């Protein structure tokens, strides 16, 4: 009985997604989780006791945690930390949005008791999530406070001299130097930025990257928005990662799950910057999500629970939890999962 | 101090003890000052700390893998996290850094499956990794009475019984003509030569696994020279005693004892290897292996009795020789199974090789023919045949 219902609802959802893409964000429409909530008797179940959270899961040794204060950033705060920069309007009324990014060499505790000589933008990994609106003028002042040359290479549409690659425009910025990257916020979608100095793999793997979100002119529907930059760390320099994570600290969302509300719309900005491995992935438990590749289209490419991304690929995920309880999310490469890239959503309400 | 009783030399006003002790005190003072000042002028070390951990022992129990690690590098090492087969695992281990040459036990929680391969990776505080391969996972036996009994039985099977069997050639040896006996002695030396080479190579292999700070490969020749010198000393002492008694054939009895001791030391090393291989699951205790060792080591029994072929040793004496040559295999199996240490095993293998070399030197004169030649055609034939025999029977017991 229950299986029949689910199959019918899934089919119904596909029809809606396929025929009414333009209206997706404005007209209430049917999603499987909404029906599931109605179909379920009394909602979900409670969570587990906090101290037994990761029993049966791969995890770091008990009793040891990363010193987020020492690192200067906490993956739980990074999740919902959107940097809108400073704005002013030109005489013509156009919005100019400005940020200052500084490259800094910094020791980061990437796992309890394991320090890593990282290269960062503004002292954090990933760098600030830069967020703006389509069509604005963006001005990013870059200071190189590191002992190595760096750049900021943005994904998006911009002139060649603003591309942040060596030999073009300002080229690579030497230690102590600075430059200004200026371009229009185009196109709307989810992008990223990273250093583009050789050796490229090293400059990315050491932490010089971040998410870059251009909201559509008309905005996106209200949702609980989260940023997840999927990354990893090669701590022994063998060009393979010892640690995997979303937002730098492995197992961080296992030890303290991400708190979300039942039935509340969720939106995850998912970026893959993982170096050395060919692909990465995101898998959600107990649910499926609408997937918008690169966040550039108004219609989801599919309703799925697993997406696969190569380095530089990104996309927007939207869904709601119809049941309360604890749901895992992780890379669907089991190796990455058990080397740190896994977490929980704690759905309450 | 007793040194002050030494009379001062007449030429100088300074006492001899002061001349001897003065430089030593100055050296100690200089070293102390250098250390106290933190090595003035040398500055910081160049580059990151060098982290070296050697896994000396692996113990597998249901649900856990325990590694005994020793810090083999110049800097302290802190183990921060542990992985098994590319997954982080719960573990217990030292809280602080492991100092130079210090050892610690790291126990990881892993539902391992018998017969499968595992890689344990220890992630250090600097992000370095120390990987340890477990080729075949098998539960480490408990060190209880029944296990020691099994190891003793194994030692008897591969050491004592084959040698006792080999010694049964004694009546036949008595009846062969001197020229044939010389060839048999050459055969014996050939057997021993092979054992010495084999033990040396095995020692070097083990030395590579152990902590290099303890001498590494040098342990093998050091062990060999030590054994050679010790046995030479014992040999000359025994010869002196027998010369006083002027007993006919005393040198034969001495030789037989020395051969037994040499082979016994070799079997000690062999027992360590067998015990360690058994405990580590790398050795299947089959009838084939025991039969192989029996054939292989029976030739050692021949070597023990060859020097006393022209004598009439008592049964008790023969039994004693057999025990000296074979019983150390039991002791070795215990050591190897219960407290295996690659560095110690490497030293023991070198020790065995040195003992055999000394025995060869002792036996060599007995090859001399009527014209005083040692490497006469029959001797060369015997030597080569002895090595070939060991090589061939060794195929039966390669672990």
XYZ file of C-alpha atoms in Angstrom:
748
model
C 0.000 0.000 0.000
C 2.658 2.458 1.065
C 4.897 1.521 -1.839
C 2.114 2.058 -4.344
C 1.449 5.516 -2.964
C 5.065 6.535 -3.151
C 5.466 5.430 -6.743
C 2.381 7.322 -7.840
C 3.500 10.476 -6.093
C 6.973 10.341 -7.581
C 5.477 10.080 -11.046
C 3.212 13.031 -10.311
C 6.145 15.123 -9.180
C 8.072 14.472 -12.385
C 5.158 15.710 -14.457
C 4.962 18.915 -12.459
C 8.672 19.561 -12.713
C 8.640 18.933 -16.438
C 5.662 20.979 -17.492
C 5.733 23.992 -15.229
C 9.395 24.969 -14.909
C 8.887 28.707 -15.224
C 6.385 28.769 -12.423
C 8.541 26.679 -10.144
C 9.448 29.415 -7.777
C 6.192 31.305 -7.712
C 3.357 28.787 -7.774
C 2.857 26.241 -5.016
C 3.434 22.831 -6.445
C 3.628 19.236 -5.469
C 6.757 17.560 -4.136
C 7.052 14.055 -2.835
C 8.062 15.155 0.647
C 4.842 17.140 1.043
C 2.740 14.094 0.248
C 4.934 11.860 2.342
C 4.274 14.105 5.295
C 0.547 13.749 4.788
C 0.809 10.032 4.218
C 2.847 9.408 7.326
C 1.212 8.655 10.638
C 2.299 11.162 13.205
C 5.644 12.166 11.641
C 9.153 10.958 12.352
C 11.026 9.664 15.327
C 13.341 11.206 17.841
C 17.115 11.361 17.572
C 19.720 9.344 19.413
C 21.527 10.262 22.572
C 24.250 12.777 21.718
C 27.119 10.770 23.166
C 26.338 7.736 21.004
C 25.955 9.811 17.856
C 28.719 8.257 15.817
C 28.638 4.757 17.258
C 28.844 2.432 14.323
C 30.158 5.193 12.068
C 33.711 5.956 11.094
C 34.948 8.764 13.294
C 37.895 10.402 14.949
C 38.954 9.044 18.324
C 36.527 9.892 21.124
C 37.221 12.779 23.412
C 39.196 14.821 20.929
C 37.780 17.769 19.033
C 39.073 20.411 16.688
C 39.710 23.781 18.317
C 37.423 25.916 16.145
C 38.310 29.013 18.191
C 41.987 28.399 17.476
C 41.240 27.982 13.783
C 39.235 31.208 13.808
C 36.271 29.647 12.060
C 33.622 27.045 12.835
C 32.103 24.896 10.089
C 28.694 25.370 11.707
C 28.990 29.138 11.352
C 30.384 28.885 7.808
C 27.206 27.061 6.780
C 24.972 30.129 6.951
C 27.636 32.829 6.656
C 26.971 34.841 3.471
C 29.250 37.816 2.886
C 27.283 40.545 1.115
C 30.251 42.960 1.214
C 29.864 46.758 1.270
C 27.696 48.573 -1.268
C 27.242 52.042 -2.629
C 25.361 53.390 -5.643
C 26.856 55.237 -8.564
C 25.298 58.442 -9.912
C 23.396 56.311 -12.398
C 21.950 54.322 -9.495
C 23.880 51.151 -10.106
C 24.930 49.089 -7.100
C 28.683 48.669 -6.640
C 29.497 45.851 -4.221
C 32.979 45.619 -2.688
C 34.965 43.057 -0.717
C 38.510 42.874 0.509
C 40.183 39.474 0.412
C 43.614 38.812 1.872
C 45.683 35.721 1.256
C 47.245 34.503 4.510
C 49.451 31.548 5.431
C 47.902 29.920 8.472
C 48.181 26.753 10.552
C 44.783 25.075 10.617
C 43.789 22.160 12.836
C 42.168 20.073 10.108
C 41.481 17.093 12.376
C 41.729 16.779 16.162
C 45.436 17.044 16.898
C 46.503 17.367 13.255
C 47.821 20.721 12.096
C 48.113 21.692 8.454
C 50.113 24.581 6.999
C 47.247 26.064 4.992
C 46.945 28.987 2.593
C 43.709 30.884 3.152
C 41.597 33.791 1.990
C 40.846 35.912 5.067
C 42.144 33.222 7.424
C 39.403 30.689 6.779
C 38.775 27.645 4.605
C 36.712 27.886 2.523
C 37.158 31.629 1.984
C 34.195 33.972 2.520
C 31.024 33.057 0.604
C 30.722 36.129 -1.598
C 27.098 36.884 -2.408
C 25.626 39.506 -4.735
C 22.794 40.133 -7.171
C 22.826 39.659 -10.877
C 23.948 42.802 -12.769
C 25.697 44.531 -9.886
C 29.213 45.915 -10.318
C 31.633 43.890 -8.190
C 34.958 45.163 -6.921
C 37.213 42.747 -5.059
C 40.394 44.174 -3.586
C 42.966 41.434 -3.180
C 45.960 41.761 -0.845
C 48.582 39.069 -0.846
C 49.706 38.668 2.762
C 51.118 35.232 2.044
C 54.764 34.350 1.416
C 53.829 32.933 -2.006
C 52.358 34.544 -5.124
C 48.591 34.127 -5.483
C 45.578 35.330 -7.494
C 41.810 35.128 -7.294
C 40.295 33.499 -10.328
C 36.514 33.869 -10.410
C 34.183 31.636 -12.349
C 31.566 33.652 -14.235
C 31.485 36.110 -17.136
C 34.184 38.804 -17.089
C 36.916 40.417 -19.239
C 40.157 38.469 -19.746
C 42.236 40.893 -17.653
C 39.964 40.225 -14.662
C 40.410 36.465 -14.918
C 43.039 36.171 -12.179
C 45.493 34.014 -14.081
C 49.260 34.590 -14.433
C 50.365 36.650 -17.412
C 47.017 38.321 -18.102
C 45.835 41.580 -16.544
C 47.436 42.001 -13.128
C 48.752 38.453 -13.440
C 50.021 36.765 -10.336
C 50.193 38.977 -7.264
C 53.524 38.735 -5.478
C 53.770 38.643 -1.656
C 52.913 42.077 -0.283
C 51.262 43.111 -3.551
C 47.627 43.853 -4.250
C 45.173 44.301 -7.100
C 41.496 44.972 -7.725
C 39.282 42.588 -9.660
C 36.269 44.406 -11.092
C 33.473 42.984 -13.218
C 29.710 42.614 -13.531
C 27.868 39.959 -11.525
C 26.991 37.582 -14.342
C 25.352 35.186 -14.779
C 22.993 34.385 -11.919
C 23.946 31.082 -10.383
C 26.323 29.390 -8.014
C 29.988 29.901 -8.854
C 33.326 29.685 -7.099
C 36.663 31.426 -6.880
C 40.132 30.046 -6.300
C 43.819 30.793 -6.721
C 45.231 30.068 -10.179
C 48.997 30.120 -9.616
C 51.165 27.159 -10.490
C 51.463 24.542 -9.166
C 47.716 24.765 -9.406
C 46.906 21.607 -7.469
C 48.913 22.787 -4.482
C 47.472 26.307 -4.467
C 43.951 24.899 -4.447
C 44.575 21.952 -2.124
C 46.110 24.211 0.531
C 42.827 26.065 0.914
C 42.574 28.998 -1.517
C 38.950 28.729 -2.657
C 35.434 29.808 -1.816
C 31.842 29.956 -3.020
C 30.576 32.855 -5.144
C 26.799 33.247 -5.341
C 25.039 35.522 -7.828
C 21.344 35.756 -6.950
C 18.890 36.194 -9.822
C 17.496 39.738 -10.188
C 14.123 38.542 -8.919
C 15.765 36.656 -6.034
C 15.078 33.139 -4.899
C 12.185 31.941 -2.716
C 12.693 32.096 1.015
C 14.536 29.089 2.365
C 16.946 27.998 5.051
C 20.127 28.414 3.025
C 23.358 26.512 3.608
C 26.749 26.566 1.897
C 28.766 23.382 1.588
C 32.165 23.493 -0.069
C 33.338 19.911 -0.490
C 37.084 19.730 0.105
C 39.880 17.562 1.420
C 43.414 17.781 2.746
C 46.591 16.076 1.672
C 48.459 16.269 4.964
C 51.439 14.122 3.965
C 51.989 15.589 0.489
C 51.560 12.331 -1.410
C 49.028 13.941 -3.769
C 46.176 11.999 -2.209
C 43.865 13.231 0.523
C 44.015 11.937 4.076
C 40.904 13.895 5.072
C 37.606 14.695 3.349
C 34.895 17.085 4.427
C 32.254 19.617 3.576
C 33.521 22.961 4.882
C 36.957 21.713 5.920
C 36.517 19.889 9.232
C 35.819 16.153 8.799
C 32.915 14.690 10.790
C 32.039 18.189 12.110
C 28.351 17.714 11.245
C 28.411 14.183 12.664
C 29.490 15.365 16.083
C 27.098 18.324 15.993
C 24.307 17.811 13.439
C 22.992 20.690 11.335
C 19.754 21.836 12.954
C 16.862 22.382 10.518
C 13.081 22.645 10.789
C 10.621 20.046 9.600
C 8.722 21.132 6.473
C 10.896 24.232 6.100
C 12.288 24.729 2.587
C 16.028 24.028 2.523
C 18.531 25.238 -0.061
C 22.102 23.956 -0.155
C 24.712 25.709 -2.267
C 27.022 22.805 -3.035
C 30.499 23.410 -4.512
C 33.150 20.791 -5.194
C 36.762 21.991 -5.010
C 38.281 18.653 -4.025
C 41.807 18.296 -5.402
C 43.580 15.038 -6.395
C 40.406 12.936 -6.647
C 38.603 12.884 -9.967
C 35.099 13.234 -8.593
C 33.132 13.919 -5.460
C 29.470 13.464 -4.653
C 26.628 14.375 -2.328
C 24.043 11.906 -1.119
C 21.037 12.656 1.082
C 19.342 10.068 3.307
C 15.607 9.616 3.652
C 14.762 12.173 1.018
C 15.280 13.438 -2.528
C 16.112 16.949 -3.667
C 15.563 19.127 -6.718
C 18.934 19.645 -8.360
C 19.821 22.821 -10.253
C 23.250 22.359 -11.892
C 25.403 25.502 -11.472
C 22.234 27.160 -10.152
C 21.776 28.886 -13.499
C 18.441 27.447 -14.558
C 15.006 27.940 -13.103
C 14.064 24.301 -13.491
C 15.725 21.426 -11.742
C 17.535 18.916 -13.891
C 16.229 16.065 -11.801
C 14.760 14.905 -8.542
C 17.446 12.751 -7.021
C 19.248 11.808 -3.831
C 22.768 11.620 -5.261
C 24.743 14.001 -7.463
C 28.256 13.575 -8.777
C 30.566 16.553 -9.330
C 34.055 16.952 -10.735
C 36.333 19.674 -9.382
C 34.793 23.099 -10.076
C 31.291 21.715 -10.596
C 28.572 23.024 -8.331
C 24.819 23.097 -8.006
C 21.861 24.120 -5.873
C 19.836 21.523 -3.959
C 16.325 22.190 -2.697
C 14.089 20.026 -0.528
C 12.094 19.787 2.705
C 12.154 17.178 5.427
C 8.630 15.841 6.015
C 9.733 13.851 9.053
C 11.609 14.873 12.150
C 14.708 12.933 13.106
C 18.314 12.551 12.179
C 19.307 12.116 8.524
C 22.750 11.470 7.170
C 24.309 13.202 4.189
C 27.672 12.272 2.772
C 29.773 11.606 -0.287
C 28.628 8.428 -1.956
C 32.199 7.306 -2.313
C 32.392 5.246 0.859
C 36.102 5.976 1.183
C 35.481 9.747 1.295
C 32.586 9.177 3.695
C 34.668 7.249 6.183
C 37.588 9.629 5.845
C 35.398 12.452 7.098
C 32.898 13.635 4.497
C 29.668 12.762 6.304
C 27.207 14.551 8.528
C 23.703 14.650 9.981
C 20.711 16.898 9.587
C 18.790 17.120 12.845
C 15.191 17.792 11.816
C 12.998 19.139 14.590
C 9.421 20.314 14.796
C 88.607 6.420 45.470
C 90.860 3.515 44.788
C 92.579 5.274 41.874
C 94.201 7.647 44.304
C 96.276 4.728 45.555
C 98.112 4.645 42.220
C 101.652 5.917 42.912
C 102.433 9.208 41.174
C 105.107 9.012 38.488
C 108.385 10.408 39.759
C 108.931 12.812 36.817
C 105.782 14.883 37.252
C 104.024 16.549 40.138
C 100.623 15.779 38.634
C 99.146 12.454 39.709
C 98.479 9.943 36.908
C 94.825 9.599 37.826
C 94.352 13.298 37.262
C 96.031 13.123 33.855
C 93.655 10.347 32.943
C 90.535 11.803 34.510
C 91.153 15.464 33.615
C 90.293 15.262 29.892
C 87.235 13.149 30.666
C 85.935 15.763 33.100
C 86.653 18.541 30.608
C 84.765 16.661 27.894
C 81.772 16.158 30.204
C 81.827 19.847 31.189
C 81.982 20.930 27.544
C 79.106 18.639 26.566
C 77.071 19.840 29.552
C 77.643 23.494 28.706
C 76.840 22.888 25.030
C 73.583 21.154 25.922
C 72.664 23.743 28.567
C 73.131 26.570 26.075
C 71.027 24.727 23.520
C 73.798 24.270 20.974
C 74.987 27.882 20.511
C 75.331 28.965 16.894
C 73.474 25.981 15.448
C 70.019 27.572 15.375
C 66.782 25.788 14.630
C 66.614 22.471 12.857
C 66.167 22.782 9.106
C 62.821 21.602 7.834
C 59.923 19.937 9.575
C 60.432 17.247 12.207
C 61.360 13.820 10.872
C 58.756 11.374 12.086
C 59.645 7.720 12.015
C 57.674 5.010 13.748
C 58.417 1.326 13.382
C 55.728 -1.226 14.098
C 57.426 -3.891 16.193
C 54.487 -6.099 16.980
C 50.932 -6.582 15.776
C 48.336 -8.284 17.945
C 44.923 -9.073 16.509
C 42.036 -9.836 18.859
C 38.380 -9.993 17.877
C 37.397 -6.412 17.061
C 40.781 -4.844 17.729
C 44.218 -4.505 16.204
C 47.015 -3.481 18.570
C 50.274 -2.138 17.183
C 53.383 -1.767 19.289
C 55.206 1.158 17.722
C 58.673 2.465 18.470
C 59.892 5.954 17.645
C 62.875 5.333 15.393
C 63.473 8.949 14.408
C 65.220 11.946 15.971
C 62.007 13.809 16.931
C 59.071 13.036 19.200
C 55.973 11.781 17.368
C 52.371 12.446 18.402
C 49.720 10.110 17.032
C 46.593 12.184 16.413
C 44.239 9.870 14.520
C 44.099 6.384 13.068
C 42.662 4.877 9.898
C 42.078 1.299 8.843
C 41.581 0.637 5.130
C 40.833 4.278 4.332
C 38.390 4.900 7.172
C 38.939 6.736 10.438
C 38.572 4.481 13.462
C 38.283 4.761 17.219
C 41.549 3.990 18.950
C 43.328 4.163 22.254
C 46.970 5.089 22.451
C 49.462 7.367 24.096
C 48.053 10.778 25.023
C 51.269 12.682 24.575
C 54.179 12.479 22.185
C 56.252 9.309 21.893
C 59.853 10.235 22.628
C 62.913 9.060 20.741
C 63.385 5.272 21.056
C 60.293 5.084 23.253
C 57.557 2.646 22.374
C 53.782 2.702 22.791
C 50.782 0.525 22.031
C 48.056 1.830 19.741
C 44.849 -0.230 19.798
C 42.380 0.456 17.001
C 38.781 -0.752 16.976
C 38.127 -2.625 13.764
C 35.755 -5.505 13.032
C 38.438 -7.274 10.994
C 37.709 -10.436 9.085
C 40.002 -13.444 9.138
C 42.041 -13.925 6.008
C 41.611 -10.381 4.694
C 44.313 -7.749 4.306
C 44.379 -4.512 6.293
C 46.338 -1.299 6.200
C 46.519 0.612 9.451
C 47.532 4.241 9.001
C 48.520 6.412 11.943
C 48.062 10.127 11.284
C 50.528 12.243 13.248
C 50.085 15.757 14.594
C 51.944 17.177 11.586
C 49.743 15.311 9.121
C 52.364 12.674 8.385
C 51.255 9.088 7.969
C 52.737 5.840 9.191
C 51.277 2.898 7.324
C 51.384 -0.691 8.488
C 50.294 -3.566 6.293
C 48.681 -6.693 7.709
C 48.910 -9.118 4.813
C 46.635 -11.750 6.306
C 44.499 -11.013 9.338
C 44.456 -13.880 11.805
C 43.845 -13.847 15.526
C 47.034 -13.672 17.575
C 47.159 -16.702 19.883
C 46.878 -16.174 23.621
C 50.149 -16.589 25.471
C 48.723 -19.302 27.722
C 50.040 -22.703 28.797
C 48.521 -24.585 25.870
C 50.093 -22.150 23.427
C 53.511 -22.528 25.045
C 52.945 -26.267 24.931
C 52.212 -26.095 21.218
C 55.316 -24.008 20.593
C 57.384 -26.488 22.615
C 55.986 -29.345 20.528
C 56.796 -27.412 17.365
C 60.347 -26.847 18.588
C 60.721 -30.550 19.372
C 59.362 -31.490 15.944
C 61.607 -29.201 13.949
C 64.669 -29.165 16.225
C 65.146 -32.044 18.634
C 63.669 -35.042 16.780
C 65.316 -34.433 13.372
C 68.719 -33.966 14.992
C 68.271 -37.101 17.075
C 67.378 -38.980 13.906
C 70.431 -37.593 12.116
C 72.641 -38.781 14.925
C 71.568 -42.366 14.161
C 74.183 -42.306 11.385
C 76.889 -42.639 14.030
C 77.315 -46.452 13.776
C 77.602 -46.187 10.009
C 80.121 -43.340 10.294
C 82.314 -45.559 12.497
C 82.568 -48.192 9.810
C 83.488 -45.994 6.856
C 87.166 -45.577 5.839
C 88.976 -42.335 6.778
C 88.828 -40.919 3.226
C 85.044 -41.344 3.108
C 84.736 -39.823 6.564
C 86.663 -36.783 5.375
C 84.151 -36.397 2.561
C 81.315 -36.661 5.036
C 82.997 -33.998 7.172
C 83.203 -31.834 4.044
C 79.503 -32.494 3.453
C 78.844 -31.348 7.016
C 80.824 -28.161 6.466
C 78.854 -27.592 3.276
C 75.622 -27.906 5.247
C 76.875 -25.457 7.841
C 78.081 -22.997 5.188
C 74.612 -22.912 3.726
C 73.074 -22.375 7.170
C 75.464 -19.488 7.863
C 74.637 -17.784 4.564
C 70.931 -18.367 5.062
C 70.950 -17.061 8.627
C 72.896 -13.960 7.605
C 70.495 -13.069 4.809
C 67.464 -13.723 6.976
C 69.042 -11.573 9.681
C 69.516 -8.676 7.253
C 65.911 -9.003 6.135
C 64.667 -8.857 9.733
C 67.022 -5.978 10.535
C 65.304 -3.959 7.817
C 61.967 -4.380 9.599
C 63.205 -3.390 13.029
C 64.014 0.010 14.485
C 67.102 1.298 12.692
C 68.240 3.240 15.760
C 69.110 -0.050 17.429
C 71.762 -0.700 14.807
C 69.675 -1.977 11.922
C 71.668 -4.163 9.580
C 74.799 -3.755 11.740
C 73.156 -6.025 14.328
C 73.745 -9.047 12.102
C 77.550 -8.784 11.715
C 77.852 -7.555 15.313
C 75.946 -10.657 16.431
C 78.111 -12.835 14.202
C 81.408 -11.436 15.458
C 80.203 -11.681 19.066
C 79.298 -15.346 18.647
C 82.521 -16.094 16.786
C 84.671 -14.532 19.507
C 82.712 -16.078 22.377
C 82.913 -19.566 20.872
C 86.582 -19.127 20.037
C 87.188 -18.254 23.681
C 85.197 -21.247 24.915
C 86.965 -23.477 22.392
C 90.461 -22.491 23.464
C 89.482 -22.872 27.115
C 88.120 -26.383 26.463
C 91.185 -27.345 24.428
C 93.453 -26.175 27.233
C 91.560 -28.299 29.749
C 91.660 -31.376 27.537
C 95.324 -30.905 26.717
C 96.052 -31.098 30.430
C 94.245 -34.388 30.563
C 95.837 -35.527 27.294
C 92.788 -37.675 26.635
C 92.860 -39.312 23.253
C 90.345 -37.748 20.897
C 89.522 -34.922 23.227
C 89.575 -32.545 20.307
C 86.868 -34.684 18.658
C 84.613 -34.381 21.694
C 85.288 -30.648 21.893
C 84.519 -30.283 18.237
C 81.259 -32.188 18.578
C 80.256 -29.930 21.478
C 81.146 -26.817 19.518
C 79.214 -28.030 16.495
C 76.243 -28.766 18.746
C 76.445 -25.294 20.314
C 76.766 -23.645 16.896
C 73.822 -25.520 15.472
C 71.878 -24.894 18.671
C 72.371 -21.138 18.317
C 71.282 -21.402 14.718
C 68.156 -23.296 15.735
C 67.391 -20.624 18.322
C 67.110 -18.115 15.487
C 65.165 -20.582 13.385
C 62.764 -21.164 16.285
C 62.221 -17.397 16.635
C 61.336 -17.173 12.954
C 58.947 -20.126 13.157
C 57.262 -18.888 16.339
C 56.831 -15.371 14.956
C 55.491 -16.683 11.664
C 53.035 -18.932 13.475
C 51.826 -16.164 15.798
C 51.473 -13.820 12.842
C 49.412 -16.340 10.914
C 51.996 -16.592 8.125
C 52.760 -20.225 8.898
C 50.438 -23.121 8.329
C 51.301 -25.890 10.735
C 50.988 -28.762 8.335
C 52.494 -32.179 8.255
C 54.350 -31.091 5.134
C 56.192 -28.362 6.986
C 57.147 -30.621 9.873
C 58.330 -33.342 7.480
C 60.281 -30.719 5.561
C 62.017 -29.498 8.680
C 62.713 -33.048 9.736
C 64.567 -33.779 6.509
C 66.275 -30.380 6.538
C 67.459 -30.634 10.140
C 68.308 -34.334 10.066
C 71.452 -33.307 8.205
C 72.322 -31.163 11.235
C 72.365 -34.338 13.341
C 74.924 -35.806 10.969
C 77.091 -32.717 11.483
C 76.984 -33.143 15.259
C 78.150 -36.771 15.266
C 80.688 -36.648 12.437
C 83.515 -35.293 14.672
C 83.021 -38.095 17.231
C 82.798 -40.922 14.683
C 86.134 -42.371 15.802
C 85.242 -42.180 19.496
C 82.872 -44.163 21.667
C 80.768 -41.464 23.324
C 78.230 -42.575 25.906
C 74.543 -42.455 25.079
C 74.110 -39.784 27.720
C 76.741 -37.655 26.069
C 75.113 -38.111 22.664
C 71.728 -37.208 24.090
C 73.236 -34.090 25.635
C 74.757 -33.080 22.287
C 71.377 -33.603 20.601
C 69.610 -31.468 23.188
C 72.201 -28.693 22.934
C 71.791 -28.633 19.155
C 68.012 -29.032 18.973
C 66.360 -27.730 22.137
C 67.079 -24.039 21.488
C 64.441 -24.300 18.730
C 61.855 -24.642 21.521
C 63.166 -21.572 23.332
C 63.298 -19.675 20.038
C 59.703 -20.582 19.194
C 58.584 -19.227 22.578
C 60.481 -15.979 22.111
C 59.291 -15.592 18.539
C 55.643 -16.215 19.332
C 55.357 -14.305 22.586
C 57.777 -11.407 22.326
C 58.929 -11.065 18.761
C 61.205 -8.156 18.115
C 62.756 -7.817 14.666
C 65.946 -6.202 15.970
C 66.481 -8.931 18.559
C 65.734 -11.611 15.970
C 68.212 -10.042 13.539
C 70.882 -10.095 16.248
C 70.088 -13.738 17.054
C 70.349 -14.717 13.390
C 73.705 -12.974 13.149
C 74.748 -14.683 16.389
C 73.799 -18.067 14.922
C 75.712 -17.337 11.718
C 78.825 -16.336 13.684
C 78.620 -19.493 15.775
C 78.457 -21.607 12.642
C 81.385 -19.761 11.101
C 83.418 -20.547 14.186
C 82.428 -24.207 13.973
C 83.490 -24.298 10.323
C 86.909 -22.939 11.269
C 87.179 -25.652 13.924
C 86.094 -28.427 11.600
C 88.209 -27.419 8.610
C 91.456 -29.151 9.770
C 89.618 -32.482 9.922
C 89.337 -32.402 6.132
C 93.107 -32.621 5.786
C 94.151 -35.658 3.730
C 97.422 -37.579 3.834
C 99.133 -34.879 1.772
C 97.885 -32.145 4.112
C 95.469 -30.620 1.609
C 92.100 -29.275 2.830
C 90.344 -28.476 -0.434
C 91.111 -31.775 -2.151
C 88.647 -32.988 -4.814
C 86.639 -35.167 -2.425
C 86.352 -32.329 0.110
C 85.178 -29.896 -2.566
C 82.651 -32.486 -3.736
C 81.422 -32.921 -0.159
C 81.188 -29.163 0.444
C 79.186 -28.561 -2.714
C 76.989 -31.592 -2.069
C 76.306 -30.320 1.467
C 75.193 -26.914 0.216
C 73.098 -28.496 -2.547
C 71.456 -30.806 -0.029
C 70.501 -27.872 2.206
C 69.261 -25.847 -0.732
C 67.113 -28.735 -1.919
C 65.666 -29.623 1.489
C 65.210 -25.909 2.199
C 62.642 -25.803 -0.570
C 60.422 -27.912 1.671
C 60.349 -25.387 4.470
C 60.419 -21.912 2.966
C 58.166 -19.827 5.218
